[in-house]
Short mmCIF file of C-alpha atoms in Angstrom, two decimals:
data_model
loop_
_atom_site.label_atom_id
_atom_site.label_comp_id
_atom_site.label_asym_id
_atom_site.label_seq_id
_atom_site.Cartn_x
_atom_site.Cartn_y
_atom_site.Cartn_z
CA UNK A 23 47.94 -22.23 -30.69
CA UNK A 24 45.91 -19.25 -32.15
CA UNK A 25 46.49 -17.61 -35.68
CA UNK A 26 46.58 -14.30 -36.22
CA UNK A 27 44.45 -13.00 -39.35
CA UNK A 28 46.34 -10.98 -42.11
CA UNK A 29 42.90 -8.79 -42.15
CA UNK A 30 42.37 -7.62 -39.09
CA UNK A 31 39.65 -5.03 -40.61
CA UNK A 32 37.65 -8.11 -41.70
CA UNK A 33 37.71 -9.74 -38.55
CA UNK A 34 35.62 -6.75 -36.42
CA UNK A 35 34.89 -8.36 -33.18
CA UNK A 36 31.23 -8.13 -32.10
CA UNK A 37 29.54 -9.79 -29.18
CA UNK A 38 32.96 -10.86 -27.93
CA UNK A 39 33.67 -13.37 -31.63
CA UNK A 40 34.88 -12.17 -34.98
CA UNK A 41 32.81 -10.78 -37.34
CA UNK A 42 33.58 -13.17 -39.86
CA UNK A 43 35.97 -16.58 -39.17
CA UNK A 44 38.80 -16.97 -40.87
CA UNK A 45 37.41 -19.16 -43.36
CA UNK A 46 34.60 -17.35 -44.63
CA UNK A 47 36.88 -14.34 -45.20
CA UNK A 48 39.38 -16.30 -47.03
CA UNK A 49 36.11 -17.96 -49.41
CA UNK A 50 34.56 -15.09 -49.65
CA UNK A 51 38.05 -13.22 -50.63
CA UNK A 52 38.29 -16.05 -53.37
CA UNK A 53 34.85 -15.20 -54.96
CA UNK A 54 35.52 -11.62 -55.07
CA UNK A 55 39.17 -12.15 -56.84
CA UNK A 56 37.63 -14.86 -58.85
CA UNK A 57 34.74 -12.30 -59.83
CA UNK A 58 37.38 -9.33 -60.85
CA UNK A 59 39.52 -11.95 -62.89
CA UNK A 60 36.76 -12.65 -64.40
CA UNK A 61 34.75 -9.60 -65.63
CA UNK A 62 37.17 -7.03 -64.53
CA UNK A 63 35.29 -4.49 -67.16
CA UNK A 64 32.37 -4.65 -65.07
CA UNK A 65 33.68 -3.00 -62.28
CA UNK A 66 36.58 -0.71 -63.82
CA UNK A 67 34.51 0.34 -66.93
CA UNK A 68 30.65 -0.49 -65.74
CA UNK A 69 28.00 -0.38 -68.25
CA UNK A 70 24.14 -1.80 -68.27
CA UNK A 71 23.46 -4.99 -69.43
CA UNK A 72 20.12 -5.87 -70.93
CA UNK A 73 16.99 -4.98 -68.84
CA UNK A 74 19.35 -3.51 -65.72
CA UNK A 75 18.40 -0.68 -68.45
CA UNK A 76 15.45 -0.96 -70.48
CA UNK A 77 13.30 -2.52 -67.56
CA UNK A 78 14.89 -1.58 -64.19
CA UNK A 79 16.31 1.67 -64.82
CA UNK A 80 13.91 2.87 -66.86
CA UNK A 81 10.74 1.50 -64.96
CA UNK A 82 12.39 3.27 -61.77
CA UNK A 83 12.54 6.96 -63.70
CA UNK A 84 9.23 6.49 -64.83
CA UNK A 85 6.89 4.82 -62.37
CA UNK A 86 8.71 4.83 -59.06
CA UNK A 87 7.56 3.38 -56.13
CA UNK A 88 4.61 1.63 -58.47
CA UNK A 89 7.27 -0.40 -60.80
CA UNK A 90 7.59 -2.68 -57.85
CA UNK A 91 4.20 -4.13 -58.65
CA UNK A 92 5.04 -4.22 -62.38
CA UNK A 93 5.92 -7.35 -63.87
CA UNK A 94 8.11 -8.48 -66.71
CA UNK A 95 8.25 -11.66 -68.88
CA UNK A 96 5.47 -12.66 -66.77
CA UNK A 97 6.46 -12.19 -63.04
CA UNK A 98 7.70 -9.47 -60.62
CA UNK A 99 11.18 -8.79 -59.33
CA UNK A 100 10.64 -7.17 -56.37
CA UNK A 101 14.50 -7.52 -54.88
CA UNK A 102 15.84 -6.14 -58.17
CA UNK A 103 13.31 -3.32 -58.23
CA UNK A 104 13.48 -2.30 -54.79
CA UNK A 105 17.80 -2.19 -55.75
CA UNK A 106 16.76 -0.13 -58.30
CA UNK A 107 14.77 2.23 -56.82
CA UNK A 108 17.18 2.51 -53.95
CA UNK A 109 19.95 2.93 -56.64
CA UNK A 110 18.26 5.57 -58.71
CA UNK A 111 17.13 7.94 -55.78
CA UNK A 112 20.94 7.82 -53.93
CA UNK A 113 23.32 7.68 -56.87
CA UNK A 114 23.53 10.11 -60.06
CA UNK A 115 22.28 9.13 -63.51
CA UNK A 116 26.25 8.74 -63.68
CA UNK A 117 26.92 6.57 -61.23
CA UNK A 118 24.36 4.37 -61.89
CA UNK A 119 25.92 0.71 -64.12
CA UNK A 120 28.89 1.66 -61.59
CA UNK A 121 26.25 1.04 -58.59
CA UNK A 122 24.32 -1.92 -60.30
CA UNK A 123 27.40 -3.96 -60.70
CA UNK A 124 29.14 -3.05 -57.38
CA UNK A 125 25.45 -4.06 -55.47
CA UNK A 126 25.42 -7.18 -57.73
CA UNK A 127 29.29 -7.98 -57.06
CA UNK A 128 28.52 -7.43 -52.61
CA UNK A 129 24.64 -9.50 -53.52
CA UNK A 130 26.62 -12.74 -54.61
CA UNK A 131 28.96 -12.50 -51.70
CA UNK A 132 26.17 -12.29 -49.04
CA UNK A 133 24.87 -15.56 -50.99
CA UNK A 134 28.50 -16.89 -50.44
CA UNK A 135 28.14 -16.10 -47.48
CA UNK A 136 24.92 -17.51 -46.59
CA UNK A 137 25.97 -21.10 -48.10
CA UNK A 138 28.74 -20.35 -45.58
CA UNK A 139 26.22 -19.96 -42.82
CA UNK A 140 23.56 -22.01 -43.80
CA UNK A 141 22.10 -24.69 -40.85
CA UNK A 142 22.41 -27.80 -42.59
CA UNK A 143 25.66 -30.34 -42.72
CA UNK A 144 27.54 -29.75 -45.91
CA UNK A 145 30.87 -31.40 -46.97
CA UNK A 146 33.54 -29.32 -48.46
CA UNK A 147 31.38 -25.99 -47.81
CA UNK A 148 33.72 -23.28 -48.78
CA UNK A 149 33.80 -25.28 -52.25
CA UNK A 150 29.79 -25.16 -52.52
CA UNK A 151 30.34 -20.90 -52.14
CA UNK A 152 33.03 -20.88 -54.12
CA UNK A 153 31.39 -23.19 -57.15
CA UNK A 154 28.69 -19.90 -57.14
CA UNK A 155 31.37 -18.08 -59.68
CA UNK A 156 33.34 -20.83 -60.62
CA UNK A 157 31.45 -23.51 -63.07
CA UNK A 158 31.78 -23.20 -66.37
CA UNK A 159 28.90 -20.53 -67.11
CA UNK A 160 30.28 -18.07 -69.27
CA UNK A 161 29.73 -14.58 -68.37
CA UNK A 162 25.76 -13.72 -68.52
CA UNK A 163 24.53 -14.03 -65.04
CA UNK A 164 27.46 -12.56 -62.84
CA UNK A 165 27.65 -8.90 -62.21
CA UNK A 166 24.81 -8.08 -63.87
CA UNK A 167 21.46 -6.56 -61.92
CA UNK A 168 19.15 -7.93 -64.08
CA UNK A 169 20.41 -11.64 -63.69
CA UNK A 170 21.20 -11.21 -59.93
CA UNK A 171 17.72 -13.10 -59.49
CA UNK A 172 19.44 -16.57 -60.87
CA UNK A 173 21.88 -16.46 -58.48
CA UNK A 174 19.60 -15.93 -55.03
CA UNK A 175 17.07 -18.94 -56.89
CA UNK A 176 20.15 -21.19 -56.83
CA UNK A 177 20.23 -21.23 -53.32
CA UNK A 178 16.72 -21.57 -52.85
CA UNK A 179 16.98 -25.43 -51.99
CA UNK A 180 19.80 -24.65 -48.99
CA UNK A 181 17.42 -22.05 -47.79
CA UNK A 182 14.25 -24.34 -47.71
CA UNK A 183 16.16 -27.33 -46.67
CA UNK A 184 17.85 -25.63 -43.57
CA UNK A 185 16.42 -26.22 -40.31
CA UNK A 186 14.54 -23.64 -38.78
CA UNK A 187 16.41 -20.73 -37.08
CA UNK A 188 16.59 -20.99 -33.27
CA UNK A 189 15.32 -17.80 -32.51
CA UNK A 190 12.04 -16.04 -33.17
CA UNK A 191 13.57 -13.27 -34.50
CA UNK A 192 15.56 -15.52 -36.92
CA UNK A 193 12.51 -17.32 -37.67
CA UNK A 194 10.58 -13.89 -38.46
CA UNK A 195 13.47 -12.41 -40.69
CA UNK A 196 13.80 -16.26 -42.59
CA UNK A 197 9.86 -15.67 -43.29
CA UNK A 198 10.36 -12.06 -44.67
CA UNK A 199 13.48 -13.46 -46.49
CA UNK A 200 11.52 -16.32 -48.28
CA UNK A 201 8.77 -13.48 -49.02
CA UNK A 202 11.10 -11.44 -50.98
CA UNK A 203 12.89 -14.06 -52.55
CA UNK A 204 9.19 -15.79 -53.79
CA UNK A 205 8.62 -12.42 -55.30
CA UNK A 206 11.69 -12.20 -57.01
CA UNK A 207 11.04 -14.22 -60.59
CA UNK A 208 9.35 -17.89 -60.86
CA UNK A 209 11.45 -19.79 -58.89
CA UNK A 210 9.75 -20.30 -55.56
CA UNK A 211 6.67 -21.23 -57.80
CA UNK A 212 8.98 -24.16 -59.46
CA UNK A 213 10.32 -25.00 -55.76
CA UNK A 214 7.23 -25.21 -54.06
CA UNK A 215 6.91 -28.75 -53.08
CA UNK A 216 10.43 -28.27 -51.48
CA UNK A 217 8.06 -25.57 -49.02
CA UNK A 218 5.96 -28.56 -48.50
CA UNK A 219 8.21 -30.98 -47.67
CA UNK A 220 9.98 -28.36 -45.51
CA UNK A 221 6.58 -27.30 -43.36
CA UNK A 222 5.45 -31.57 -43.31
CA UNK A 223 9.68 -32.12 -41.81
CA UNK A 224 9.12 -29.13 -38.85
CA UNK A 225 5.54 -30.22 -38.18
CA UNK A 226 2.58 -28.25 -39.25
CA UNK A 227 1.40 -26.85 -36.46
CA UNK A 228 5.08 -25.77 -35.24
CA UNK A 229 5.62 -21.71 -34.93
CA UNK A 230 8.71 -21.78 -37.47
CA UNK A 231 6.17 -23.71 -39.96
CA UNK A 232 3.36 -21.46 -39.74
CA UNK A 233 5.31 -18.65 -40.28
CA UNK A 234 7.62 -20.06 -43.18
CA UNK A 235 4.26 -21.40 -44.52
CA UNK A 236 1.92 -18.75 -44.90
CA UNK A 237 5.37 -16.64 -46.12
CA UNK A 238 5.42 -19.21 -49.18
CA UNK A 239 2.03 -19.49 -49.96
CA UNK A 240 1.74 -15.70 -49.45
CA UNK A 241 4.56 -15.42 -52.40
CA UNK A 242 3.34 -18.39 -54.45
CA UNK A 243 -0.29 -17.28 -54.71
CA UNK A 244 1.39 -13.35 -55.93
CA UNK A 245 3.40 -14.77 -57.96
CA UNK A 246 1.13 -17.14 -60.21
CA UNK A 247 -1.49 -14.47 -60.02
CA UNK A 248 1.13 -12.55 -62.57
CA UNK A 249 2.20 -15.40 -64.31
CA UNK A 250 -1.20 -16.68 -65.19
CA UNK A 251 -1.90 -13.04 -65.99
CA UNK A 252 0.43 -11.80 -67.43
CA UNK A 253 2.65 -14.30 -69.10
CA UNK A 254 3.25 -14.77 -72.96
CA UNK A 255 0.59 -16.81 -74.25
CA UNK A 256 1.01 -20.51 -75.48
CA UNK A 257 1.83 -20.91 -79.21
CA UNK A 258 -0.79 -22.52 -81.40
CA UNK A 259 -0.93 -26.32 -80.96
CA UNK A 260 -0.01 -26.47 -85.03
CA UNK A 261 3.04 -24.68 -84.02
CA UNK A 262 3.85 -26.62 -81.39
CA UNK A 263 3.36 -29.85 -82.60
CA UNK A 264 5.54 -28.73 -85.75
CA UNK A 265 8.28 -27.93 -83.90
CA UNK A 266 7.92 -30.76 -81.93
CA UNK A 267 8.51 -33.05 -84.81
CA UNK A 268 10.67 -31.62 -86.60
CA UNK A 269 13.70 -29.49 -84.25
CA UNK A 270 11.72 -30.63 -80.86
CA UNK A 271 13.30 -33.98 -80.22
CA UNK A 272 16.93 -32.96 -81.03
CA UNK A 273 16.45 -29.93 -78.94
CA UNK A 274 15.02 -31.68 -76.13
CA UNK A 275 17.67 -34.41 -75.93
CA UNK A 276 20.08 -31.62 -76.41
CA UNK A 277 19.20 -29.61 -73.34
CA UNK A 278 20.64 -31.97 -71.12
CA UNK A 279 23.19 -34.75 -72.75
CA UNK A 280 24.24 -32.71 -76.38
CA UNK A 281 24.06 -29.26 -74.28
CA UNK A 282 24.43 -29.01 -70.46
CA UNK A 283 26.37 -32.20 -69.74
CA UNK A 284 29.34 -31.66 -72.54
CA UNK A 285 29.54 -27.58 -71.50
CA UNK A 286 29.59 -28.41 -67.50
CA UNK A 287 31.70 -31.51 -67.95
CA UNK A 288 33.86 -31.29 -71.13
CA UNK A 289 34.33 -27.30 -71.38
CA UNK A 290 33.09 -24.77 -73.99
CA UNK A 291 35.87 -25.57 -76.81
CA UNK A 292 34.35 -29.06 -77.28
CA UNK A 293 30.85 -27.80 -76.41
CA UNK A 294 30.95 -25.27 -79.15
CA UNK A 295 32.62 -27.49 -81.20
CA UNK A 296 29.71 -30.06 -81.16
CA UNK A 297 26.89 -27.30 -81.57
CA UNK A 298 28.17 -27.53 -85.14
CA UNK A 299 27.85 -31.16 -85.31
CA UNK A 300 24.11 -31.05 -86.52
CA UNK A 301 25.49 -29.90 -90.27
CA UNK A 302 28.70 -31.12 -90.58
CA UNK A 303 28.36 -35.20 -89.18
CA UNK A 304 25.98 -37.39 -91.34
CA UNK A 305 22.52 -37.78 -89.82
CA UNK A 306 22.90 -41.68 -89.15
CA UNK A 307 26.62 -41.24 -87.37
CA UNK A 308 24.32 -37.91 -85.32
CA UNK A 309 21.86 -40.43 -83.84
CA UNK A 310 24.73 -42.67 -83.01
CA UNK A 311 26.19 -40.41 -80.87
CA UNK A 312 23.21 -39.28 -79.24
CA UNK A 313 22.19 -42.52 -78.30
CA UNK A 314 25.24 -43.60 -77.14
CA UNK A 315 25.71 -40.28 -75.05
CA UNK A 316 22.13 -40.84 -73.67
CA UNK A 317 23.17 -44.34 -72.49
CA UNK A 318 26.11 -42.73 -70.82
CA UNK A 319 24.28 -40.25 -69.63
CA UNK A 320 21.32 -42.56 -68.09
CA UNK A 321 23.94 -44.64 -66.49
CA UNK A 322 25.71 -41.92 -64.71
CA UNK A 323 22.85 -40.55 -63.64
CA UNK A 324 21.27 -43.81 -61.91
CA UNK A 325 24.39 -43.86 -60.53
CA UNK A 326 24.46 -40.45 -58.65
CA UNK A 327 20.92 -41.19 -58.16
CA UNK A 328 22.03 -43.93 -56.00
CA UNK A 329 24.73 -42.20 -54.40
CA UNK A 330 22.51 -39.72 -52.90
CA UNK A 331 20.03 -42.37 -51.75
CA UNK A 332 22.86 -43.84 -49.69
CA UNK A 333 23.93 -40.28 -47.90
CA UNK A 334 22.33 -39.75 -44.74
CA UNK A 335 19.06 -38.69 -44.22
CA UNK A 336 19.10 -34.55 -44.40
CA UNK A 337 22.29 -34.79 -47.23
CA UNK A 338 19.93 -37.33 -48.74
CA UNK A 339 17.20 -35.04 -48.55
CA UNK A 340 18.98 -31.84 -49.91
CA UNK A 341 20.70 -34.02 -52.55
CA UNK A 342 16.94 -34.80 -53.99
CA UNK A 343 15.97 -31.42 -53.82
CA UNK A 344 19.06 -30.38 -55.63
CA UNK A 345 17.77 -33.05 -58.36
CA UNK A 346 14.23 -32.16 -58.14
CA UNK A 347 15.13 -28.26 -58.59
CA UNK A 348 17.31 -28.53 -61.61
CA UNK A 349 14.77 -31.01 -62.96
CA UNK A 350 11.77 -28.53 -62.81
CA UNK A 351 13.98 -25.64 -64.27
CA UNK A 352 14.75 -27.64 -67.33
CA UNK A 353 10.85 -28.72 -67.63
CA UNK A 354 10.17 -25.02 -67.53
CA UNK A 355 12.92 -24.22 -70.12
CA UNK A 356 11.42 -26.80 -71.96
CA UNK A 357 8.02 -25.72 -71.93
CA UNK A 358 9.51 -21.98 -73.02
CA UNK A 359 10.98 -23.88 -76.01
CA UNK A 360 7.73 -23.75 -77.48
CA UNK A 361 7.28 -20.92 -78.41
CA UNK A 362 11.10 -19.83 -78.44
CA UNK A 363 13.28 -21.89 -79.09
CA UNK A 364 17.12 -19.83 -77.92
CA UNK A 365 17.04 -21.74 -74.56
CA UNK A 366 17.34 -24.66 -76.55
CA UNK A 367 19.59 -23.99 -78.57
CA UNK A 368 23.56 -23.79 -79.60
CA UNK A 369 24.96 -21.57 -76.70
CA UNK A 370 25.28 -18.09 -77.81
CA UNK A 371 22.29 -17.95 -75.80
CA UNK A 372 20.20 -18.36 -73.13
CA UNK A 373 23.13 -19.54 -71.24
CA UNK A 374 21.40 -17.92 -68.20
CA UNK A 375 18.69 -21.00 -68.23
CA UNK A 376 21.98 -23.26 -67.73
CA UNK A 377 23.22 -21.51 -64.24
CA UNK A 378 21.39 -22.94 -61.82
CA UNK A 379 20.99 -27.17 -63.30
CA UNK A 380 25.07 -26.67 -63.44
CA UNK A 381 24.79 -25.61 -59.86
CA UNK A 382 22.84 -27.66 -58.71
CA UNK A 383 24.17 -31.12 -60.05
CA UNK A 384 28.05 -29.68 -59.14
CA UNK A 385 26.44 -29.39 -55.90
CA UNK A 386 24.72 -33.15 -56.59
CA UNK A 387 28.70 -34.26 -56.97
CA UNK A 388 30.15 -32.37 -54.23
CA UNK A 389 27.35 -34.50 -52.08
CA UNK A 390 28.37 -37.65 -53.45
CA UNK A 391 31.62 -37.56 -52.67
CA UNK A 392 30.63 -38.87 -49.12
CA UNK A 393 28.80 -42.14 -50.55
CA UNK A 394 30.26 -45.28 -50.43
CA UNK A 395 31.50 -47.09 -53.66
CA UNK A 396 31.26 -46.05 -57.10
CA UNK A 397 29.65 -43.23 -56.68
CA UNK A 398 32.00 -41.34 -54.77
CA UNK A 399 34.48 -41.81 -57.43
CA UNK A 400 32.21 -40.91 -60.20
CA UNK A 401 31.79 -37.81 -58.04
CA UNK A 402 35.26 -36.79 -57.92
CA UNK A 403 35.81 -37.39 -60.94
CA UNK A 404 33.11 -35.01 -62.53
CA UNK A 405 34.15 -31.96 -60.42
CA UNK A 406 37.56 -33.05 -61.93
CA UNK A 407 35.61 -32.52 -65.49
CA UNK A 408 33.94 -29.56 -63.89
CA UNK A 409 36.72 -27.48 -62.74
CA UNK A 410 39.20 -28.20 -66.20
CA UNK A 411 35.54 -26.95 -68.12
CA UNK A 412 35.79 -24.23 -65.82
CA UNK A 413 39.37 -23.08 -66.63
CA UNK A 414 38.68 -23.70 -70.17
CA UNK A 415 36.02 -20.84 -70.22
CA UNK A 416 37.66 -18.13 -68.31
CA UNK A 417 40.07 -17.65 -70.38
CA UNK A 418 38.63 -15.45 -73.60
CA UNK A 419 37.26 -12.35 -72.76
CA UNK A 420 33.58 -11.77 -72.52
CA UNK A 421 31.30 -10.03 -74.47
CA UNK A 422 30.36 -6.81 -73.64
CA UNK A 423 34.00 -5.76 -72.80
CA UNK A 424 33.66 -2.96 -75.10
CA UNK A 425 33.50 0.46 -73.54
CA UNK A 426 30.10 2.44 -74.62
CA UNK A 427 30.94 5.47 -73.08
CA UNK A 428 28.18 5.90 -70.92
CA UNK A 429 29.36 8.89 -69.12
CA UNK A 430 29.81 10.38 -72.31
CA UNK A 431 25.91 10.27 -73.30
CA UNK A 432 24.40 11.08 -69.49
CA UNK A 433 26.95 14.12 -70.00
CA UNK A 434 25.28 15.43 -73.18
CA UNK A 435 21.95 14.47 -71.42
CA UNK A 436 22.75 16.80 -68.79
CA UNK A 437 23.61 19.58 -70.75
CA UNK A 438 19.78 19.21 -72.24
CA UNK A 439 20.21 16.72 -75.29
CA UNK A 440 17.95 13.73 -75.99
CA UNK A 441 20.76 10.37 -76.35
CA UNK A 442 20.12 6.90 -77.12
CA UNK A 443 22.09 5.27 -74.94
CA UNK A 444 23.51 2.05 -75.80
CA UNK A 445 24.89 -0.55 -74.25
CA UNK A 446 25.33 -4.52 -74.25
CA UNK A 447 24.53 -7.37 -75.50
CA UNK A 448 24.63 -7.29 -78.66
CA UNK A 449 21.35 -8.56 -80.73
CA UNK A 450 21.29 -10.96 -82.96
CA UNK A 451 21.51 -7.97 -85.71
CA UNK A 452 24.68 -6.40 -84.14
CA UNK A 453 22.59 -3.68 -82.43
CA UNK A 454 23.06 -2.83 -79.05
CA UNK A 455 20.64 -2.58 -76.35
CA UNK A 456 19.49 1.15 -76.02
CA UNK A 457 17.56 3.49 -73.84
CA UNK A 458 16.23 7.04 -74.74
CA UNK A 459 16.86 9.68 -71.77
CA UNK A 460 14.84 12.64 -72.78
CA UNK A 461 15.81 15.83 -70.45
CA UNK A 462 13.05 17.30 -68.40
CA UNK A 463 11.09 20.98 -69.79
CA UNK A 464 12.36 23.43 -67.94
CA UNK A 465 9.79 25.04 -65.75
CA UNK A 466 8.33 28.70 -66.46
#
């Protein structure tokens, strides 16, 4: 007995089969509503965020075509640039946060939809789309141009992990893909013994690994030309090792059990809660806690460790990759840490660096769920945790809600007046992020 579609306009039929099945419409549906309950300003009163102006925008108006090859904090972002290039030569000055957040809102549905799509066995897979916009990260990376980039990483593991496309047009465009995705911040760099593992699995000497191969190394070797570059320098080793002993080890051991495990699991009211913890709770009750927590912690996580050992061999495989990718992101964060220390910190920031290891180990649990025993159950029961942290931070607004009447500044920029154009987040002095638009001189 068939089923007729409410959305017949979604369901275009090409090549004799729909379009889109009835289940990817109705995830992808969800992350779009889930998207607009979210950050509904973004789309009804669009503004910049961050460097969507100071380094995208403003890069495009002033160098063009060459701002592809420019890199910032160390690497390029060649998807985001090209976006903005496209953007900026299409759409007026005044429809431009309007067309950064609607590209950004259509990028993280064609990701949806790719997890939708992707050739490798999943359980639950609308749940592994939908998770993209609903974990408990608060507001920073979604709809936002500049943070689009943490969102095509995360599902840099499915993509590498995948077996190879049938065709050899599939297997050209996958190549391309990975090219443009290894150019598009650090990630691929962190990944790349996942590109390994991938070219060893298909055979070396295959088509599909020679092409997905020299695609990799192609972006690798680009990419860690710039970061070796071009990357902020190391901090003295007095620094270091003074931060080291004195905030180091409570920051480190707070990036994952005092930081990402009671946000993802136990919501942002407790998380926050604890951040305060540090000058309120004696020192000796402090290191009780933490060790106990870190006990907890260690246990749970030998636990999932073994539940993904006893999943079949390619969920077994993806579930260590998962591991292995969240792992090398918080190395990296840790290394940043160094020399600044907001990563590691309470969360009013750097709650970007968090997206992906709460992806990635909600994806750890959703694979779980299919190993025998204990583990299962402990799976379960931590996207339980997951999705009650989740509900628990959509509900206050988030920042940058507040109008800054951009049309109002590119308007007195059009009529010939220099502006300062702000718009959010907020620095830590209560100053906006800005851009200067200086009208062109009139020709003679």
């Amino acid at each position: 007995m068939s089923t007729k579609f409410p959305f017949p306009s979604l369901m275009t039929k090409r090549a004799g089969r729909a379009l889109f099945s009835s289940t990817e419409t109705w995830t992808l549906l969800a992350i779009a509503l889930v998207l607009f309950y979210r950050f509904p300003h973004r789309l009804l009163t669009p503004q910049l965020w961050a460097e969507d102006g100071t380094i995208f925008l403003m890069g495009q108006r002033e160098l063009g075509v060459t701002s592809l090859w420019v890199p910032y904090a160390g690497y390029l972002h060649l998807i985001l640039r090209i976006l903005a290039l496209a953007m900026g030569t299409v759409a007026p000055l005044l429809l431009i946060p309007a067309t950064y957040n609607i590209v950004t809102f259509l990028g993280t549905l064609l990701v949806g939809l790719f997890i939708l799509r992707c050739r490798i066995e999943l359980p639950y897979k609308p749940l592994w789309a939908f998770t993209l916009v609903f974990i408990p990260h608060p507001y920073e990376v979604y709809l936002t141009l500049t943070n689009l980039q943490w969102i095509f990483a995360a599902v840099l593991p499915l993509f590498l992990m995948q077996s190879p496309a049938p065709t050899r047009m599939g297997r050209i465009g996958e190549a391309f893909a990975l090219l443009f995705l290894g150019l598009t911040g650090p990630f691929l760099v962190l990944f790349s013994p996942l590109v390994a593992y991938r070219v060893w699995r298909d055979g070396v000497r295959s088509r599909a690994s020679i092409a997905f191969g020299m695609a990799a190394l192609l972006a690798i070797s680009v990419q860690s030309y710039f970061i070796v570059t071009f990357a902020p320098g190391s901090p003295p080793v007095q620094t270091a090792l003074h931060w080291l002993m004195t905030s180091g080890p409570i920051l480190f051991a707070g990036l994952f059990v005092g930081k990402t495990l009671p946000h993802l699991l136990l919501g942002e009211n407790i998380a926050v809660t604890m951040q305060h913890w540090e000058n309120t709770v004696p020192k000796t009750v402090l290191l009780l806690l933490g060790v106990s927590a870190s006990i907890a912690a260690l246990t749970a996580v030998i636990l999932v460790l073994r539940g993904v050992w006893q999943l079949p061999k390619a969920q077994r495989a993806l579930g260590l990759a998962l591991i292995f990718c969240a792992a090398a992101l918080f190395a990296s964060v840790m290394r940043r840490g160094l020399s600044d220390p907001q990563p590691l910190g309470p969360f009013s920031g750097g709650s970007r660096y968090a997206y992906i290891p709460y992806l990635h180990l909600t994806w750890t649990f959703l694979l779980i769920t299919q190993s025998p025993g204990m583990a299962a159950n402990l799976g379960r029961f931590c996207l339980l945790l997951v999705g009650c942290s989740t509900l628990s931070t959509i509900g206050p607004p988030a920042p940058g809600t507040q109008d800054r009447q951009w049309a109002k500044y590119i308007r007195r920029y059009e009529q010939g007046e220099t502006v300062d154009v702000p718009f959010p987040p907020d620095g830590l002095s209560g100053m906006s992020w800005r851009v200067r638009l200086v009208p062109p001189v009139p020709s003679r």
